[in-house]
Amino acid sequence: MIVLKESDLYKKVAQLLVVRASGYVLDSRRQFPQWELKNSELKQLLEEGIGGVILFGGTTFELQHRTKTIRSWAHQPIFLCADVEEGLGQRFEGGTWLVPPLAVGQIYRNDPKKATAIAENYGACIGVQARECGLNWVLAPVCDINNNSNNPVINLRAWGEDPLTVADLVSAFNKGLSSQGVLTCAKHFPGHGDTSVDSHLALPIIEHDLNRLKELELVPFEAVIASGVETLMTAHILFPNIDSKAPATLSAQILTKLLREEIGFDGLLVTDALVMDAIRTSYGDEEAVVMAFEAGADLLMMPVNPKKAIHAICNALLSGRIPMTRLEESLHRRQNALDKLTTFDSTVCGQAHKFDCQFIERKEDKDFAEDLLLRSIKIRSKVNNGNIERDINLVRIDGLFPCQFLTNHSPAFLLAEEAGYKTTLCHQMGVSPWQDDAENPLALDRFGDGSFLLQLFIRGNPFRGSLFKKEPWLATIRQLQRLNRLSGVILYGSPFFWNDINQVLEKSIPCAYSPGQMNDAQKHVLLSLLQTQQDKQMTTLQFQEFTD
Amino acid sequence: MIVLKESDLYKKVAQLLVVRASGYVLDSRRQFPQWELKNSELKQLLEEGIGGVILFGGTTFELQHRTKTIRSWAHQPIFLCADVEEGLGQRFEGGTWLVPPLAVGQIYRNDPKKATAIAENYGACIGVQARECGLNWVLAPVCDINNNSNNPVINLRAWGEDPLTVADLVSAFNKGLSSQGVLTCAKHFPGHGDTSVDSHLALPIIEHDLNRLKELELVPFEAVIASGVETLMTAHILFPNIDSKAPATLSAQILTKLLREEIGFDGLLVTDALVMDAIRTSYGDEEAVVMAFEAGADLLMMPVNPKKAIHAICNALLSGRIPMTRLEESLHRRQNALDKLTTFDSTVCGQAHKFDCQFIERKEDKDFAEDLLLRSIKIRSKVNNGNIERDINLVRIDGLFPCQFLTNHSPAFLLAEEAGYKTTLCHQMGVSPWQDDAENPLALDRFGDGSFLLQLFIRGNPFRGSLFKKEPWLATIRQLQRLNRLSGVILYGSPFFWNDINQVLEKSIPCAYSPGQMNDAQKHVLLSLLQTQQDKQMTTLQFQEFTD
């Protein structure tokens, strides 16, 4: 069957797709050109009726113009969404970048009231900046309970490790986010917290049955649905005790029977990215799209080939495999969400977007981010200054190109260098620092004979969340301790790995932990850890006095 | 003496300064915050009457908005300039990035007519994009004759290695650039080509006397002055046989007696950046500014502290050290240049700048850039495909953060990886690849046991032009040849180092040379060098087919 691009059916189905583009204006700046459409391609798809765009990368300044341009290419209202779970600054430079949600979950342990207030503020901070940038849909909160410390992809993105913490915090977050006039999205249904496989690379399997899900994983989703969340996102996870064949994203048992019928959610349901290998490899690109729609998803996120996806769904509808009523239902839910945005626009915003605003981060956003950052940092004693050109500032990151939290003037480099350390950067693409000796894994002859300040940037990142486990950092800490060559250890990232480090770290070694990896986290950690009373040069990040 | 900011004198002197800012809109994106003013600082200085801004970094899209904003902050016409000797794309992503001028000089050897036509087109390509981005002053052409192959900072930036080649090409370039309605700037007077010291780090000394200069170094300057260049830039070089005390930038002998009186140049004379160590360390920040002005410079580029610089010049004028007539002369020359821009605006441009244009690179610019690139590449035989996960794609760069020509999808990585090589990146900040053995400098145990494809990015770069000489690449080539572990060698950069490589490289080893380092250069070199007849996957850089 051939479905013409001009046909009503084609245009209706096109509305169900969300495609990926860069927040950068220029094609040449796209950070992931294999996934991000060129401008010419994006414009054409929008003219054909594509219903939404998810944006990654760029500055908030560019994003404001970008969303305006994209809207002008579409002939209808569309969704403009982004994965800004940790603030606009997580994806778009110039926005506020907050420490990950799990840090709020840790505050909740001692002070649930304070944590709940922070979560609401966290949502509001994202909402106001998203709206200012022209986005109308924020793909948060993560409602997964991170009860598996080996989770390579949720980890710090979760709001907690137990159902009540997560339920309380995501409800508060959702309230704050919603209050700013953008749609929100609870993910990843029915729960992604108990996996130890990265769904970007392979299909995770969770053996829990429905009773267990109801006791644990579903609790935050039910809370946030009760508090009025407009949209949900599916998980690419197989629950063989609920549906032995299809992972949640493709499972009618989970999406229709459990979510629609049992739980009664009638909002908009979007799939997680359909380019992820957990889905692609087992089912084929187009069949996966049709299966997701057939199973009950309304919107289809990032299909591998948007045009083929539209054709495949059209064919499934024309052949009778999927009833036309399903299409009408999904379009109806889509329209409801868009209608809610119209209400927002007239009530919350009250006026047209101010697209000329260059600086979207308000003073209260900065203060909030800093307060939360300071609450989340842990520091034990102080590091002595380094021996210039001898002691080593060993900085470990996942990868370069892009590395969002490091520039030539990042505190992780500059402050350590000002204190006398010489930086060596360790990353997957560099010359290996390792030798084949389990007890002495760091090849010391590659570094010279000074002491080491270790700065490890390790958190669960999609595609490379487990990479660091191949790197023997714990054995390295033991090795350097034995040799009396460890000045200090800083971990930016996973609290679970921080626990592991504390198992091997001698109590005399200065150390610090921050869940955030951003420049401000580096600055605060290093200023505290390196500062001595005599040493005033440490107290400022200013390089050039601007005097009158 | 205290000079009030509101005084006429302060405002007049302020007009002589050119300060540095980022092309990026956001303060947080500045690539060199130690040199680039914050927005709040820049705005204040412009309100006080600063006469010009030099911009570095950002996209051409941002630059268009940036220049508009900066103009709105100034209460008078100002210069907006950039160091885009090799095309807008050299500094601002989205613009055309051309192979360095010396490649045109090499074409001149065999085909002077073609090379001259290319030089004119080269200038026009820069001019049209600069104007489109809101710049009105391009700091080119480099008129230095690179007759010293050890020159760490001019090198590929020169148009040739002899006076006639350079004179012909810079005149043609200047004609093309001028034709697009921007001011041009011949640099670095009286000639920077015969130095082997980086003036960013120390003061170079050239022993030539005036007769030699007249025979060689001055020839291109006289040619380009005759062809109507509006502005000249000084060199931070000491010529003890002309002025035993002051380097050219601070020398009345060179700037006033030689340039103004003997040569008769009455255009605008600007200093090279006054933050450079060649000037700062010997004379002190404010004294250097006063000396430059006293010696005959009209505009003062990048003083360390703009406000202190204004005060210092005011004081020199009020104390009678420098006569007020010098100020009036410089302001008069400044006004002449601005008047010429007004003429340009009404004749060349004919209409208001189109600030909404997102994509400034025209098809003819792309075609021109590609043609010139292909003319400049040299390739000898073909590389066999790598042994997957065994053979090593060893990429050597000066430094990261920023590395303008590498991203996660650069051909230097992707094409080599598609051909079976595994990338290891070598840079100053990484784990060392070297061992202490002059004959076998590469520590092979850090790489595994495959063959090496060497991709060396080495050219004369300010601040690190000579760094690579500490790295034993020639000995490494000999080492890998002896072990039969050299698959191929690619050099992106210096033709002089390419000659050195050819002295040691066996004739059987595939190799390639490109003066350009940009992604397109990597693509063309690797497609040619790696392609085999059976191997069709090499023929395209597309990762994702976009099919209808």
mmCIF file with all atom_site columns, C-alpha atoms in Angstrom, chain A residues 82-88 90-91 96-101 122-123 126 138-142 144 153-154 156-159 173 177 185 187-188 233 459:
data_model
loop_
_atom_site.group_PDB
_atom_site.id
_atom_site.type_symbol
_atom_site.label_atom_id
_atom_site.label_alt_id
_atom_site.label_comp_id
_atom_site.label_asym_id
_atom_site.label_entity_id
_atom_site.label_seq_id
_atom_site.pdbx_PDB_ins_code
_atom_site.Cartn_x
_atom_site.Cartn_y
_atom_site.Cartn_z
_atom_site.occupancy
_atom_site.B_iso_or_equiv
_atom_site.pdbx_formal_charge
_atom_site.auth_seq_id
_atom_site.auth_comp_id
_atom_site.auth_asym_id
_atom_site.auth_atom_id
_atom_site.pdbx_PDB_model_num
ATOM 1  C CA . ALA A 1 82  ? 13.671 18.424 25.998 1.00 0.00 ? 82  ALA A CA 1
ATOM 2  C CA . ASP A 1 83  ? 15.205 15.981 28.428 1.00 0.00 ? 83  ASP A CA 1
ATOM 3  C CA . VAL A 1 84  ? 16.086 18.602 31.035 1.00 0.00 ? 84  VAL A CA 1
ATOM 4  C CA . GLU A 1 85  ? 15.623 16.520 34.170 1.00 0.00 ? 85  GLU A CA 1
ATOM 5  C CA . GLU A 1 86  ? 18.413 18.420 35.960 1.00 0.00 ? 86  GLU A CA 1
ATOM 6  C CA . GLY A 1 87  ? 17.673 21.911 34.706 1.00 0.00 ? 87  GLY A CA 1
ATOM 7  C CA . LEU A 1 88  ? 17.957 23.606 31.354 1.00 0.00 ? 88  LEU A CA 1
ATOM 8  C CA . GLN A 1 90  ? 22.006 20.080 31.717 1.00 0.00 ? 90  GLN A CA 1
ATOM 9  C CA . ARG A 1 91  ? 21.413 20.299 27.954 1.00 0.00 ? 91  ARG A CA 1
ATOM 10 C CA . THR A 1 96  ? 20.622 26.595 35.416 1.00 0.00 ? 96  THR A CA 1
ATOM 11 C CA . TRP A 1 97  ? 22.252 23.197 35.952 1.00 0.00 ? 97  TRP A CA 1
ATOM 12 C CA . LEU A 1 98  ? 21.072 21.661 39.208 1.00 0.00 ? 98  LEU A CA 1
ATOM 13 C CA . VAL A 1 99  ? 22.620 18.790 41.148 1.00 0.00 ? 99  VAL A CA 1
ATOM 14 C CA . PRO A 1 100 ? 20.911 15.507 40.258 1.00 0.00 ? 100 PRO A CA 1
ATOM 15 C CA . PRO A 1 101 ? 17.597 14.577 41.930 1.00 0.00 ? 101 PRO A CA 1
ATOM 16 C CA . TYR A 1 122 ? 13.496 22.431 41.365 1.00 0.00 ? 122 TYR A CA 1
ATOM 17 C CA . GLY A 1 123 ? 10.496 21.882 39.088 1.00 0.00 ? 123 GLY A CA 1
ATOM 18 C CA . ILE A 1 126 ? 13.123 24.156 35.110 1.00 0.00 ? 126 ILE A CA 1
ATOM 19 C CA . VAL A 1 138 ? 9.597  18.889 29.837 1.00 0.00 ? 138 VAL A CA 1
ATOM 20 C CA . LEU A 1 139 ? 10.410 15.172 29.895 1.00 0.00 ? 139 LEU A CA 1
ATOM 21 C CA . ALA A 1 140 ? 10.532 14.890 33.673 1.00 0.00 ? 140 ALA A CA 1
ATOM 22 C CA . PRO A 1 141 ? 10.101 13.776 36.460 1.00 0.00 ? 141 PRO A CA 1
ATOM 23 C CA . VAL A 1 142 ? 11.911 10.465 36.491 1.00 0.00 ? 142 VAL A CA 1
ATOM 24 C CA . ASP A 1 144 ? 11.880 5.332  38.831 1.00 0.00 ? 144 ASP A CA 1
ATOM 25 C CA . VAL A 1 153 ? 21.423 4.630  33.477 1.00 0.00 ? 153 VAL A CA 1
ATOM 26 C CA . ILE A 1 154 ? 18.962 5.841  36.134 1.00 0.00 ? 154 ILE A CA 1
ATOM 27 C CA . LEU A 1 156 ? 21.423 9.868  40.154 1.00 0.00 ? 156 LEU A CA 1
ATOM 28 C CA . ARG A 1 157 ? 18.474 10.727 37.913 1.00 0.00 ? 157 ARG A CA 1
ATOM 29 C CA . ALA A 1 158 ? 16.079 9.088  40.406 1.00 0.00 ? 158 ALA A CA 1
ATOM 30 C CA . TRP A 1 159 ? 14.588 11.069 43.286 1.00 0.00 ? 159 TRP A CA 1
ATOM 31 C CA . PHE A 1 173 ? 8.512  18.491 41.504 1.00 0.00 ? 173 PHE A CA 1
ATOM 32 C CA . LEU A 1 177 ? 7.084  22.342 36.952 1.00 0.00 ? 177 LEU A CA 1
ATOM 33 C CA . CYS A 1 185 ? 6.156  13.694 31.723 1.00 0.00 ? 185 CYS A CA 1
ATOM 34 C CA . LYS A 1 187 ? 8.921  8.219  33.232 1.00 0.00 ? 187 LYS A CA 1
ATOM 35 C CA . HIS A 1 188 ? 9.809  5.385  32.654 1.00 0.00 ? 188 HIS A CA 1
ATOM 36 C CA . MET A 1 233 ? 6.844  7.774  29.012 1.00 0.00 ? 233 MET A CA 1
ATOM 37 C CA . ARG A 1 459 ? 28.080 8.695  37.263 1.00 0.00 ? 459 ARG A CA 1
#
